[in-house]
Coordinates of C-alpha atoms in Angstrom, one line a residue:
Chain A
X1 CA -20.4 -67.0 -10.9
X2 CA -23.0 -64.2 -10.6
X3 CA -21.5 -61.1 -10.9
X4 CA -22.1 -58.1 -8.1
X5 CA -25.0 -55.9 -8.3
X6 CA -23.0 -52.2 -9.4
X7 CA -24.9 -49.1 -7.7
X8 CA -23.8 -45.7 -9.2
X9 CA -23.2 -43.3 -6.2
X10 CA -22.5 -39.2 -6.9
X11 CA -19.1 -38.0 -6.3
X12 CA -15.7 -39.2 -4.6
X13 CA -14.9 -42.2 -2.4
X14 CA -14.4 -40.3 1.4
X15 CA -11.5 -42.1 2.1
X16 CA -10.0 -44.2 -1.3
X17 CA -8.1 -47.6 -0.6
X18 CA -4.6 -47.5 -2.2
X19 CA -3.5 -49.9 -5.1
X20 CA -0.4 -51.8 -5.1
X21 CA 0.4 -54.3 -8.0
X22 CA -1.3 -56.9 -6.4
X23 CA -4.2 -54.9 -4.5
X24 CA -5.2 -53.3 -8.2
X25 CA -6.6 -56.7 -9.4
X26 CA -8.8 -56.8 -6.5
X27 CA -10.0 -53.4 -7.6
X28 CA -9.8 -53.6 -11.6
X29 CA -12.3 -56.9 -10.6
X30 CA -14.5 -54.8 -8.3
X31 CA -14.9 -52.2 -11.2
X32 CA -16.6 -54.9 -13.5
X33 CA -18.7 -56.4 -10.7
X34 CA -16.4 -58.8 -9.7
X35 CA -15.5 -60.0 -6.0
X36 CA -12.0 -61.8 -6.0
X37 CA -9.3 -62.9 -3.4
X38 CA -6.5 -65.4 -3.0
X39 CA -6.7 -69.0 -2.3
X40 CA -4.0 -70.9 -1.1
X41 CA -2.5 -73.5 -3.8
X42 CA -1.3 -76.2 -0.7
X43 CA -3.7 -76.2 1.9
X44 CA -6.6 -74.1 -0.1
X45 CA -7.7 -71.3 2.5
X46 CA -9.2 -68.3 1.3
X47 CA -7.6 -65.4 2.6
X48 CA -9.0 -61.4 2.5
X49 CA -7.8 -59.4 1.9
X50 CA -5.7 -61.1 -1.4
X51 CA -1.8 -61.7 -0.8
X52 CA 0.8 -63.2 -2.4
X53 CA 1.1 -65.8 -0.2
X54 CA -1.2 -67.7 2.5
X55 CA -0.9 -66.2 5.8
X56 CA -2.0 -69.5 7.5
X57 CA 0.4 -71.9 6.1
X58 CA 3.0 -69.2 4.4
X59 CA 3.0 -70.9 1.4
X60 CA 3.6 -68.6 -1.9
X61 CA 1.6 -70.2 -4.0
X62 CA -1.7 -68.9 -4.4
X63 CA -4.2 -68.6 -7.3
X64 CA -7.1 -65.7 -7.8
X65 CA -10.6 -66.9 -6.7
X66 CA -14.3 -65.8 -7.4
X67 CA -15.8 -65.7 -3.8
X68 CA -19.3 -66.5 -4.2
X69 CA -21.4 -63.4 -3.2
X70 CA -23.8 -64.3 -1.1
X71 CA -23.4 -64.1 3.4
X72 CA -24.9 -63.9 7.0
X73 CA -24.6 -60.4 9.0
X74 CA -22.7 -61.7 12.0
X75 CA -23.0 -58.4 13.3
X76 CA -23.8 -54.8 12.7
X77 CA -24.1 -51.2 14.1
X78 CA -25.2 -47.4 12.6
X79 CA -22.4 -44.7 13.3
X80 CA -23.6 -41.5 13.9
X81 CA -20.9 -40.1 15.5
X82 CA -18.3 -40.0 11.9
X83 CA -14.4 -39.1 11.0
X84 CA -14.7 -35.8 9.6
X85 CA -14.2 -37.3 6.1
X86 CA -16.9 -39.3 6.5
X87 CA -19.3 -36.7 8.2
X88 CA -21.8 -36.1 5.3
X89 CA -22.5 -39.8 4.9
X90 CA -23.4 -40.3 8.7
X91 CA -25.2 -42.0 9.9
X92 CA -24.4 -45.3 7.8
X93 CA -24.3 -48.6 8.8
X94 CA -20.9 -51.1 9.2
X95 CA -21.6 -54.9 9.1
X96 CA -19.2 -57.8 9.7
X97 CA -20.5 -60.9 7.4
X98 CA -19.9 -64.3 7.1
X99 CA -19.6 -65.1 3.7
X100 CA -20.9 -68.5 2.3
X101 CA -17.3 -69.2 1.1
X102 CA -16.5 -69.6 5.1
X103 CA -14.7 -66.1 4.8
X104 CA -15.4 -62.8 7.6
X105 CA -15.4 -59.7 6.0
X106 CA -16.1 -56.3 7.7
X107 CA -17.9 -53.7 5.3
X108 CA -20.5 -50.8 4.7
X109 CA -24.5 -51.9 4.8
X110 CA -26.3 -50.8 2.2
X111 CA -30.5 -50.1 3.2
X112 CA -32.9 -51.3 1.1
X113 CA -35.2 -49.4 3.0
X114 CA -35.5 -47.3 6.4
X115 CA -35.0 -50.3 8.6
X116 CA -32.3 -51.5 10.4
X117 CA -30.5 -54.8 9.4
X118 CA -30.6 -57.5 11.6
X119 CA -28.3 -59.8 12.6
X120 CA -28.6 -62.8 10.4
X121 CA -30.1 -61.4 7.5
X122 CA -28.7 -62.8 4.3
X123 CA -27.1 -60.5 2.8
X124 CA -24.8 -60.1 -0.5
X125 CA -21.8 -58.2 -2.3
X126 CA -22.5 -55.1 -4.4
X127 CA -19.9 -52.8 -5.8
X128 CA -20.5 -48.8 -5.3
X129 CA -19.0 -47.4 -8.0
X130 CA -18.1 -43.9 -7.0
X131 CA -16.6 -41.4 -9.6
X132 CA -13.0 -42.2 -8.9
X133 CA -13.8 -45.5 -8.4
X134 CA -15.2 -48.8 -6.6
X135 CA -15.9 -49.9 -3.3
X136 CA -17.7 -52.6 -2.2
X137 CA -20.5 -53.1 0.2
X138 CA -23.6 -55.3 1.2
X139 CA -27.0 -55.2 1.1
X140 CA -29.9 -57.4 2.3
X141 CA -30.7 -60.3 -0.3
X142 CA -34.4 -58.7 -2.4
Chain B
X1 CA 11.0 -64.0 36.5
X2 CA 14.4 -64.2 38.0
X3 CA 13.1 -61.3 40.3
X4 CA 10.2 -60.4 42.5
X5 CA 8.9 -57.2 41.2
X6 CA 6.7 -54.9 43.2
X7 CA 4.5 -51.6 42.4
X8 CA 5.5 -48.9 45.3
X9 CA 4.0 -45.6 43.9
X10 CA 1.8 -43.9 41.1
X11 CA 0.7 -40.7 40.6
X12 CA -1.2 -39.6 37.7
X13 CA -3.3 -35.9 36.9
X14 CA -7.3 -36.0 37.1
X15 CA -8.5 -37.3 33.9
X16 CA -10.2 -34.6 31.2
X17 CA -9.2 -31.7 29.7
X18 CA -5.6 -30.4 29.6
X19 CA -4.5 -29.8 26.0
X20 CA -5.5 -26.5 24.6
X21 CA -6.2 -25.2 20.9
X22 CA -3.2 -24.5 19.3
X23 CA -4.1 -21.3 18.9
X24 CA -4.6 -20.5 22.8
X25 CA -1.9 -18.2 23.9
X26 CA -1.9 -19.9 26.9
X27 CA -0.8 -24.1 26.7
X28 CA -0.5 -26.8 29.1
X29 CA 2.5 -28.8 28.2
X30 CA 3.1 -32.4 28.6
X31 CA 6.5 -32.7 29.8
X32 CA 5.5 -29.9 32.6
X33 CA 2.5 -32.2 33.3
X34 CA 4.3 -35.3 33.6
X35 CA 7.1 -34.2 36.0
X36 CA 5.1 -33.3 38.4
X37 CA 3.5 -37.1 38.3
X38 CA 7.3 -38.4 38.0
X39 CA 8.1 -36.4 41.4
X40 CA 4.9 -37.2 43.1
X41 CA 5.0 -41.0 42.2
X42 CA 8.7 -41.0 43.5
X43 CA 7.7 -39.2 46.8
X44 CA 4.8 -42.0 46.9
X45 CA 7.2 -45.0 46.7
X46 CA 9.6 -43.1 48.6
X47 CA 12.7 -44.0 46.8
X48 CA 15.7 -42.1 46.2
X49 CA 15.8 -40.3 42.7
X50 CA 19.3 -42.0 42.1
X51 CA 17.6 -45.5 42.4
X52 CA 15.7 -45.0 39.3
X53 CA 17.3 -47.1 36.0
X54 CA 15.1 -47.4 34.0
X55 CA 12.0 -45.2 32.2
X56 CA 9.9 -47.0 29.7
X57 CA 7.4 -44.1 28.4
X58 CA 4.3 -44.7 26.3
X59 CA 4.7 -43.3 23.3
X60 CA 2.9 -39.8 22.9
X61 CA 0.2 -38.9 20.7
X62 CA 0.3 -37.0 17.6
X63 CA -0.6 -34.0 18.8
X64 CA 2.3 -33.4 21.2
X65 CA 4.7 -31.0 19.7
X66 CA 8.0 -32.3 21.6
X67 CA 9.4 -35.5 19.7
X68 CA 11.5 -37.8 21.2
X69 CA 9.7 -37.5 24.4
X70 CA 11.6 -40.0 26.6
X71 CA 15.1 -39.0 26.1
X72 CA 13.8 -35.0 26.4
X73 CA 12.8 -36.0 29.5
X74 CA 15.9 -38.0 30.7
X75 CA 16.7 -34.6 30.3
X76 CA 14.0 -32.7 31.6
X77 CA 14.5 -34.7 35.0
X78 CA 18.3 -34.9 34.5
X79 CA 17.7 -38.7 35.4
X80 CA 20.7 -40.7 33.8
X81 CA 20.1 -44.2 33.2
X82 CA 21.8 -47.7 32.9
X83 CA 19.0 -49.7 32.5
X84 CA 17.0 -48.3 29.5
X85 CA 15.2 -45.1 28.2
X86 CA 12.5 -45.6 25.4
X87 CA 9.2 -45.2 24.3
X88 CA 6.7 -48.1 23.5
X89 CA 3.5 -48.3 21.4
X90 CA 0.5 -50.6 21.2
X91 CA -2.7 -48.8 20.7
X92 CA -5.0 -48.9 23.6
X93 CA -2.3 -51.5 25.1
X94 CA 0.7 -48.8 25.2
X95 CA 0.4 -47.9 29.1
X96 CA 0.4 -51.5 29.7
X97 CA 3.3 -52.4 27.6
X98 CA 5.4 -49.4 29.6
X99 CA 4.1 -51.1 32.7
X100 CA 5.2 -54.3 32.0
X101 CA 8.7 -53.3 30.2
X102 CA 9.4 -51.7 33.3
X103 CA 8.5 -55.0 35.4
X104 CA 10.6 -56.8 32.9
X105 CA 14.1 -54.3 33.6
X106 CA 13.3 -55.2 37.4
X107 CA 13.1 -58.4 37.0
X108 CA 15.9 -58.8 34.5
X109 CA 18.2 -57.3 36.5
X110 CA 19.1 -54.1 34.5
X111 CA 17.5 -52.1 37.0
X112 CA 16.3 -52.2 40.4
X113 CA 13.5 -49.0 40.1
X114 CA 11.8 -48.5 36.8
X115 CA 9.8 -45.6 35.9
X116 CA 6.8 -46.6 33.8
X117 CA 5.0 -43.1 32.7
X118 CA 3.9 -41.0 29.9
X119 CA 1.1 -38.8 28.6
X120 CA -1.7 -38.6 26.2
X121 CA -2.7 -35.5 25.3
X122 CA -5.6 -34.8 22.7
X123 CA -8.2 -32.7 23.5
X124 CA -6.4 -30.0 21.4
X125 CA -8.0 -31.5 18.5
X126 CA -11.5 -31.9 17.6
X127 CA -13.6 -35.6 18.0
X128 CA -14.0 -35.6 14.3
X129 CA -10.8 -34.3 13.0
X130 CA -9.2 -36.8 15.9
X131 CA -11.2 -40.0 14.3
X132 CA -9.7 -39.2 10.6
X133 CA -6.8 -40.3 12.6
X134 CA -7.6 -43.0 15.0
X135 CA -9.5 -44.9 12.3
X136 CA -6.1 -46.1 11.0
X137 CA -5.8 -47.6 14.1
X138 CA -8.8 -49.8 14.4
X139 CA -9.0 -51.0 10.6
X140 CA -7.4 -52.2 7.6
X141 CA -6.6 -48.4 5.8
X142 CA -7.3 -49.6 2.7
X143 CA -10.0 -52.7 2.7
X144 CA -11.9 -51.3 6.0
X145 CA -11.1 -48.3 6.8
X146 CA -12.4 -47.1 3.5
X147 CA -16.0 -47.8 4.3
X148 CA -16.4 -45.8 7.7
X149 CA -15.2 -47.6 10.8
X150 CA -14.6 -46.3 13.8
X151 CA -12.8 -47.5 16.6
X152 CA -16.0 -48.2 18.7
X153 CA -18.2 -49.6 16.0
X154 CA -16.3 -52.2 16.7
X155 CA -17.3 -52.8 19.9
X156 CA -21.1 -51.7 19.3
X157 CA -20.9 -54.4 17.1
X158 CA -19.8 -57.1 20.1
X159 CA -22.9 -55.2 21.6
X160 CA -25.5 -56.3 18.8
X161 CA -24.0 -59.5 18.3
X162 CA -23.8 -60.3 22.3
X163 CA -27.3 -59.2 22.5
X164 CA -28.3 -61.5 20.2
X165 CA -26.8 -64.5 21.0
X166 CA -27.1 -64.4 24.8
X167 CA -30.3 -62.4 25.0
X168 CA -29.3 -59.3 27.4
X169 CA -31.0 -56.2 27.6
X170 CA -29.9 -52.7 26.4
X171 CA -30.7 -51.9 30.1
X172 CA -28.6 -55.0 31.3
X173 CA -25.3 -53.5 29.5
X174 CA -26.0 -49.7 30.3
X175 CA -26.1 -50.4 33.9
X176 CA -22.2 -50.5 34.0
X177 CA -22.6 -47.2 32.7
X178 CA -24.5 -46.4 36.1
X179 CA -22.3 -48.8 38.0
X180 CA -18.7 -47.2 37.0
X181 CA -19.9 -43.6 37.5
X182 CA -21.1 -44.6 40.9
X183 CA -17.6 -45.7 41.4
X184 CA -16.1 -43.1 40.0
X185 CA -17.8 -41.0 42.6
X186 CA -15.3 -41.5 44.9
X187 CA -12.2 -41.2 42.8
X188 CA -10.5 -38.2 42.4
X189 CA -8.8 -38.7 39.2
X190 CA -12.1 -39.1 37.7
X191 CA -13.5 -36.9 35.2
X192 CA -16.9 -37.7 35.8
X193 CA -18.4 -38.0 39.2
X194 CA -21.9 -37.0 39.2
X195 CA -24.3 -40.2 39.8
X196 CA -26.2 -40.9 36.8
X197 CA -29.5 -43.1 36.5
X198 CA -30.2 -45.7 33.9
X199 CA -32.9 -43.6 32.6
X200 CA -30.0 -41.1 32.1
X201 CA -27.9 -44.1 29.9
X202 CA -30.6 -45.6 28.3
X203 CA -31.8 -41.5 27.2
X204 CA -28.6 -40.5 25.4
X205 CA -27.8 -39.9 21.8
X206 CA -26.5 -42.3 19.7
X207 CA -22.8 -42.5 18.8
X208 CA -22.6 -46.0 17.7
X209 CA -25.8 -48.1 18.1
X210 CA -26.8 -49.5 20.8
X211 CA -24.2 -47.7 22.3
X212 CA -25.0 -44.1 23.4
X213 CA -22.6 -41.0 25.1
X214 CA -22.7 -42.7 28.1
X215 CA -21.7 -45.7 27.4
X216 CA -18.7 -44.8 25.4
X217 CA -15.4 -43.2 26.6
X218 CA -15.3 -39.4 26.6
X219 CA -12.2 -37.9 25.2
X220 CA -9.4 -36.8 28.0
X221 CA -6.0 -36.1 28.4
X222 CA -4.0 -37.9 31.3
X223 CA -0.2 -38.4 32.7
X224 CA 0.2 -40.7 34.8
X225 CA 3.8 -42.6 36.2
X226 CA 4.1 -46.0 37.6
X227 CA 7.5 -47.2 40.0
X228 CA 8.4 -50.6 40.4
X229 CA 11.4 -51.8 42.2
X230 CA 12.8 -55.4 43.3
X231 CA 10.7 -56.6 46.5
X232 CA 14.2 -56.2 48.3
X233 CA 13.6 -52.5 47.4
X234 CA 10.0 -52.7 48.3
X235 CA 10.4 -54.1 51.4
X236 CA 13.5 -51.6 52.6
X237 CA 11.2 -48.4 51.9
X238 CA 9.0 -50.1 54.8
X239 CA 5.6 -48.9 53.0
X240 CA 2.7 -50.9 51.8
X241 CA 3.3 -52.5 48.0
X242 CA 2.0 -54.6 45.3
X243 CA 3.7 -57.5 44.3
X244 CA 3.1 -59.1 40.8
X245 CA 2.6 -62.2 41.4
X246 CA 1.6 -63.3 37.5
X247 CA 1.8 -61.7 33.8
X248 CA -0.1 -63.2 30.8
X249 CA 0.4 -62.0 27.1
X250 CA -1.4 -63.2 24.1
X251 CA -2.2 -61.8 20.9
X252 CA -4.3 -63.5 18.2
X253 CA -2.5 -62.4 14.9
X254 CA -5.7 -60.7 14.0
X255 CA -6.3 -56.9 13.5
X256 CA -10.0 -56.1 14.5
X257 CA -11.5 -59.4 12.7
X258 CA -9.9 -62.1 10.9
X259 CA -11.1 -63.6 7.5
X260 CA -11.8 -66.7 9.7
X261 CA -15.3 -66.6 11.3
X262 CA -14.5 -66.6 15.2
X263 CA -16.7 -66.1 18.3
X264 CA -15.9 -62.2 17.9
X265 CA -17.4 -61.5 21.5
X266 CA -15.3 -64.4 23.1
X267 CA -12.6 -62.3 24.0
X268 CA -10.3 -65.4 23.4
X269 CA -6.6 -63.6 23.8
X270 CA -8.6 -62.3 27.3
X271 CA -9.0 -65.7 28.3
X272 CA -5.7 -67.0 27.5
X273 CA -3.9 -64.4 28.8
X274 CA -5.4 -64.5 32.2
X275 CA -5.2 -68.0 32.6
X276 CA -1.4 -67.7 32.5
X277 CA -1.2 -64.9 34.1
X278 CA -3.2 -67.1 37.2
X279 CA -1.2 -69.8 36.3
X280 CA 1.7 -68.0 37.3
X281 CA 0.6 -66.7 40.6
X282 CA -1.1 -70.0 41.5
X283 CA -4.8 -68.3 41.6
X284 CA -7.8 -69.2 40.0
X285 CA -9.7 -66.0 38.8
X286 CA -12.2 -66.8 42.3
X287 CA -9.5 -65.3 44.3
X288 CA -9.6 -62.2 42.9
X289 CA -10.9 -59.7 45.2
X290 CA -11.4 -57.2 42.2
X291 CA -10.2 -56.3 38.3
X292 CA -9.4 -53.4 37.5
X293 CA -10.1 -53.8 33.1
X294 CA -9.3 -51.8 30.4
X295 CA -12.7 -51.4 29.0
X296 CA -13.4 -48.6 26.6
X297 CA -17.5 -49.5 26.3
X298 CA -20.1 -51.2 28.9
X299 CA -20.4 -54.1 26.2
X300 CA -16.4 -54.6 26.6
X301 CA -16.4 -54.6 30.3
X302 CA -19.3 -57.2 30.4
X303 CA -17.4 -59.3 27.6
X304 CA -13.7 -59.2 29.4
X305 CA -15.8 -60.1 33.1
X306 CA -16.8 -63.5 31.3
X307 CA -13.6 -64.4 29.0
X308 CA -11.4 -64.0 32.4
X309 CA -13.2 -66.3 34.9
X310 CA -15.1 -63.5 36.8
X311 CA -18.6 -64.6 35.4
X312 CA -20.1 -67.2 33.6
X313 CA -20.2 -67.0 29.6
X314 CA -23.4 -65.4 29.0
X315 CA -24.6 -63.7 32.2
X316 CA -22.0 -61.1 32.5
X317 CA -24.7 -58.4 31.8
X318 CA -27.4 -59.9 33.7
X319 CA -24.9 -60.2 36.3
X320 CA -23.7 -56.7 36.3
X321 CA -27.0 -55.4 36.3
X322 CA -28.2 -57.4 39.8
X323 CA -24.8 -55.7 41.6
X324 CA -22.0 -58.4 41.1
X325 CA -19.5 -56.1 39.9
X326 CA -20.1 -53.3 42.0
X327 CA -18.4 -52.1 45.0
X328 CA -19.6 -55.0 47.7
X329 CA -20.8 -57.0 44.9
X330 CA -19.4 -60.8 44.6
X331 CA -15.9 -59.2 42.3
X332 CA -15.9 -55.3 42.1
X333 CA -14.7 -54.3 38.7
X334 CA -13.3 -50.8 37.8
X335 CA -13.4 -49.3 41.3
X336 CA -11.9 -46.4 39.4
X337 CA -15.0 -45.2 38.0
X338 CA -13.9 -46.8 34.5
X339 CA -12.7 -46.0 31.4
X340 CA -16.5 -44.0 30.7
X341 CA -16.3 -42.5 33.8
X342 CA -13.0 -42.2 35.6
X343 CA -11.8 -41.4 31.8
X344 CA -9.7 -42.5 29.1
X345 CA -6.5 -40.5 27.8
X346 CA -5.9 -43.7 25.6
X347 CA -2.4 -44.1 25.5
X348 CA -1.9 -43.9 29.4
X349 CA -5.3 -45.7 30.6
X350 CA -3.8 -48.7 31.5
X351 CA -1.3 -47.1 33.8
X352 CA -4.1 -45.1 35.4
X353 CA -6.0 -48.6 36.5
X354 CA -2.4 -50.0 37.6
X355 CA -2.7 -46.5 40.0
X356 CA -5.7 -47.8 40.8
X357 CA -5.0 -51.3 41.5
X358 CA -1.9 -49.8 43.6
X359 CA -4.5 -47.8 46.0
X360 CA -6.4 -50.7 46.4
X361 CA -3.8 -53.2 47.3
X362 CA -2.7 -50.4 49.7
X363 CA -5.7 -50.0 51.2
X364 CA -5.9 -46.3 50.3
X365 CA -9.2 -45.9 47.9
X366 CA -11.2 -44.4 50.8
X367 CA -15.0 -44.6 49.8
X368 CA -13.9 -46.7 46.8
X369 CA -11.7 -49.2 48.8
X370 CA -12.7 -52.9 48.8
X371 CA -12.6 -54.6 52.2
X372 CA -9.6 -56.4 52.6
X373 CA -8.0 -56.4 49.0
X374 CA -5.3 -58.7 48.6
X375 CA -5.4 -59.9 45.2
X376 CA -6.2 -57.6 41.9
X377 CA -5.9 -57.8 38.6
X378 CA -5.4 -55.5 35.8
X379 CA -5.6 -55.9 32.0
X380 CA -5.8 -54.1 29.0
X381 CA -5.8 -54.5 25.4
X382 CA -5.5 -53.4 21.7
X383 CA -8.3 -53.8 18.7
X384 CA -11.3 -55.6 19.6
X385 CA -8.9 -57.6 22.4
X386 CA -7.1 -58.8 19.3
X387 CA -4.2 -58.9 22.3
X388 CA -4.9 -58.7 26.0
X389 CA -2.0 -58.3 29.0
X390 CA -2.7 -59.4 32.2
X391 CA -0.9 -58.3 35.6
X392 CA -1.9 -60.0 38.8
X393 CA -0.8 -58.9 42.2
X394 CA -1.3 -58.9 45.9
X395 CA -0.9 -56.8 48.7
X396 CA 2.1 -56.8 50.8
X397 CA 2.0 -54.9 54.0

């Protein structure tokens, strides 16, 4: 499994996800440029983000997965008009993706350059590691 | 239902600004708002006061001061009540989920009027410091929420994704912007009447691409309050009324997006909750004589016109653009003016296009009115139509 591209970025996450017990693995992961989540033990659905159990079949048996990083942009748009917190990064660009693992995640898009992304670019996971931490984005395949 | 269950009055406050800074040493306050809609709508369905068991409120937003709104104003109205007093919430759905709670204690038999009414009141705050807050609503906090997104990206992101599977035109989804201010014209709860041009649409800034300010909501407060009574109640006031005649519910047990890769811009909880709603009143969406929808961007509007049966998957926008959905088009929608131009004070919305539905059915939307209206439909949502509610009805004279 190739690990995620990790792009230093100056000062504090705007808005920082919480960590529970189980959420902190997905985090502690993300750190060290890996993307993980649950799959179901009994009928083997991925599920995002991780639980304890499978939402689809309720089963509580799951097991910690790699997801492969590589997607699709299913869709995408540029805010310009921001939450306060966010109002020195705008305008940025949000992306829903299709992952190859058959899994929809909705995420920030990273530029590689001035253009826009389209929709069906191939795109893949990269952790932005922030001073108090990760997050984790997109960004067109090179 | 065990009972019929008719609208018979609605009065709401023109949509816009109402709520001042907290600093202003003069304020506007909700409950002082609202009982003036309360006594207005009452006059409307003209009903006794003592008739009234039931008041299902939409929850407030977090800027009003007074908690416990709906028992303050049990109070405020001295209204005692043996069917029920409460507040419900559900996002952009909350006005229709007082609307139909108060069908339901008609129909149920715990009361023969219900009161469905509230406010939403937020133009106090600023658009920026009022997103750090409504971001929670449209996101997971902690896995989404974290990377920016803002209620509408979501639906700029139907936009870009609708575009590109269907092939409309930027100008094809603006026009609804042109369309529901046209409308809106005519309304006087409107906050926006001026006519605008699709130059003017296509000119604006962007708030979230493709979607510029006028193809957005503004921000606006609103109050707004809904009676329903049995039909036997309808019918002995002697006045014109709507009569539901079919309700459809469905949520998708997903919030914004699931993990599972959907058609996003399908609208699917639209669909299925229209077709039961139609199922119950014996329609098929053709009869419709005009939809009232809850429809926060042009993209949405375009999106709900094809997932309930108005218009073919794939041509809404085209469709909209070449007149279908404007007044003396093939199935007016938002005669109102819409939620970009007649105006959105979230929480209440959907009771403002029941109002509007009302004046239709009764004939009384002067410029605005659709000939012969007999059958409407209203419907309104929460997310990215993660849920949809649906309320047919159909003029009684």
């Amino acid at each position: 499994m190739s690990k995620l591209d990790i792009i230093e970025c100056q000062g504090k996450r705007a808005y920082p996800p919480r960590r529970s017990e189980l959420t902190a693995q997905f985090w502690d992961a993300l750190a060290e440029g890996r993307f993980l989540s649950t799959r179901c033990d009994a009928c083997q659905k991925l599920t995002f983000p991780p639980k304890s159990f499978c939402p689809h079949c309720w089963n509580q048996a799951v097991t910690w997965v790699d997801v492969p990083k590589k997607g699709t942009v299913y869709s995408s748009t540029t805010v310009h008009i921001a939450p306060a917190i966010f109002g020195h990064e705008a305008p940025y660009d949000v992306c829903i993706v299709d992952l190859d693992a058959g899994m929809r995640i909705a995420t920030r898009l990273i530029r590689r350059d001035a253009h826009a992304v389209q929709v069906g670019t191939r795109v893949e996971l990269v952790v932005l590691k922030y001073e108090d931490g990760p997050l984790f984005a997109v960004r067109a395949v090179a | 239902m065990s009972r019929s269950v008719a609208v018979i009055g609605g009065a709401a406050v023109p949509c816009g600004k109402l709520m001042e800074r907290p600093d202003a040493p003069l304020q506007v306050l909700e409950h002082e708002v609202l009982a003036r809609c309360v006594l207005d709508a009452v006059r409307d369905a003209g009903i006794e006061k003592s008739r009234i068991g039931s008041l299902v409120f939409s929850h407030p937003r977090v800027y009003t001061r007074q908690l416990y709104f709906a028992t303050f104003m049990a109070h405020y109205l001295r209204l005692p009540a043996d069917g029920i007093v409460m507040e419900v919430l559900g996002n952009g759905m909350t006005g229709g989920l007082a609307f139909d709670q108060a069908v339901d204690q008609v129909a149920n038999g715990r009361a023969d009027v219900a009161l469905a009414l509230g406010t939403s009141f937020e133009m106090g705050a600023d658009t920026a410091a009022h997103l750090n807050n409504t971001m929670r609503a449209t996101g997971d906090v902690d896995f989404q929420s974290s990377c920016g997104f803002t209620p509408i990206a979501w639906y700029a992101m139907d936009a870009v994704r609708y575009m590109h599977e269907f092939k409309a035109t930027r100008e094809q989804i603006a026009s609804v912007a042109v369309k529901n201010r046209m409308h809106a014209a005519h309304n006087p709860l409107a906050q926006y009447r001026k006519p605008i041009t699709l130059a003017e649409v296509m000119s604006q800034r962007m708030i979230v691409e493709p979607l510029g300010l006028l193809e957005v909501p503004p921000r606006s407060d609103g109050a707004a309050c809904v009676v329903v009574a049995t039909e036997e109640v309808a019918r002995q006031t002697g006045r014109p009324y709507a009569l539901i005649r079919g309700r459809g519910f469905h949520h998708e047990g997903a919030h914004q997006i699931s993990e599972v890769p959907t058609d996003m811009t399908a609208f699917t909880p639209a669909t299925i909750a229209s077709t039961r709603a139609y199922g119950e009143a014996g329609i098929t969406a053709k009869d419709l004589d005009f939809a009232e929808i809850y429809a926060p961007c042009t993209i949405v509007e375009v999106c709900v016109s094809e997932a309930i049966g108005l218009l073919p998957r794939g041509e809404g926008a085209a469709a909209a653009a070449a007149g279908a959905t404007t007044l003396g088009g093939d199935i007016p929608i938002c005669t109102s003016g819409g939620l970009q131009s007649r105006g959105h004070p979230p929480y209440v919305t959907p009771l403002y296009n029941v109002i509007e539905a009302l004046e239709q059915l009764r004939h009384r939307a002067g410029e605005r009115q659709v000939r012969d209206a007999a059958l409407g439909l209203t419907i309104c949502e929460l997310g990215n139509y993660n849920a949809a509610l649906v309320h047919v009805m159909e003029a009684v004279a």
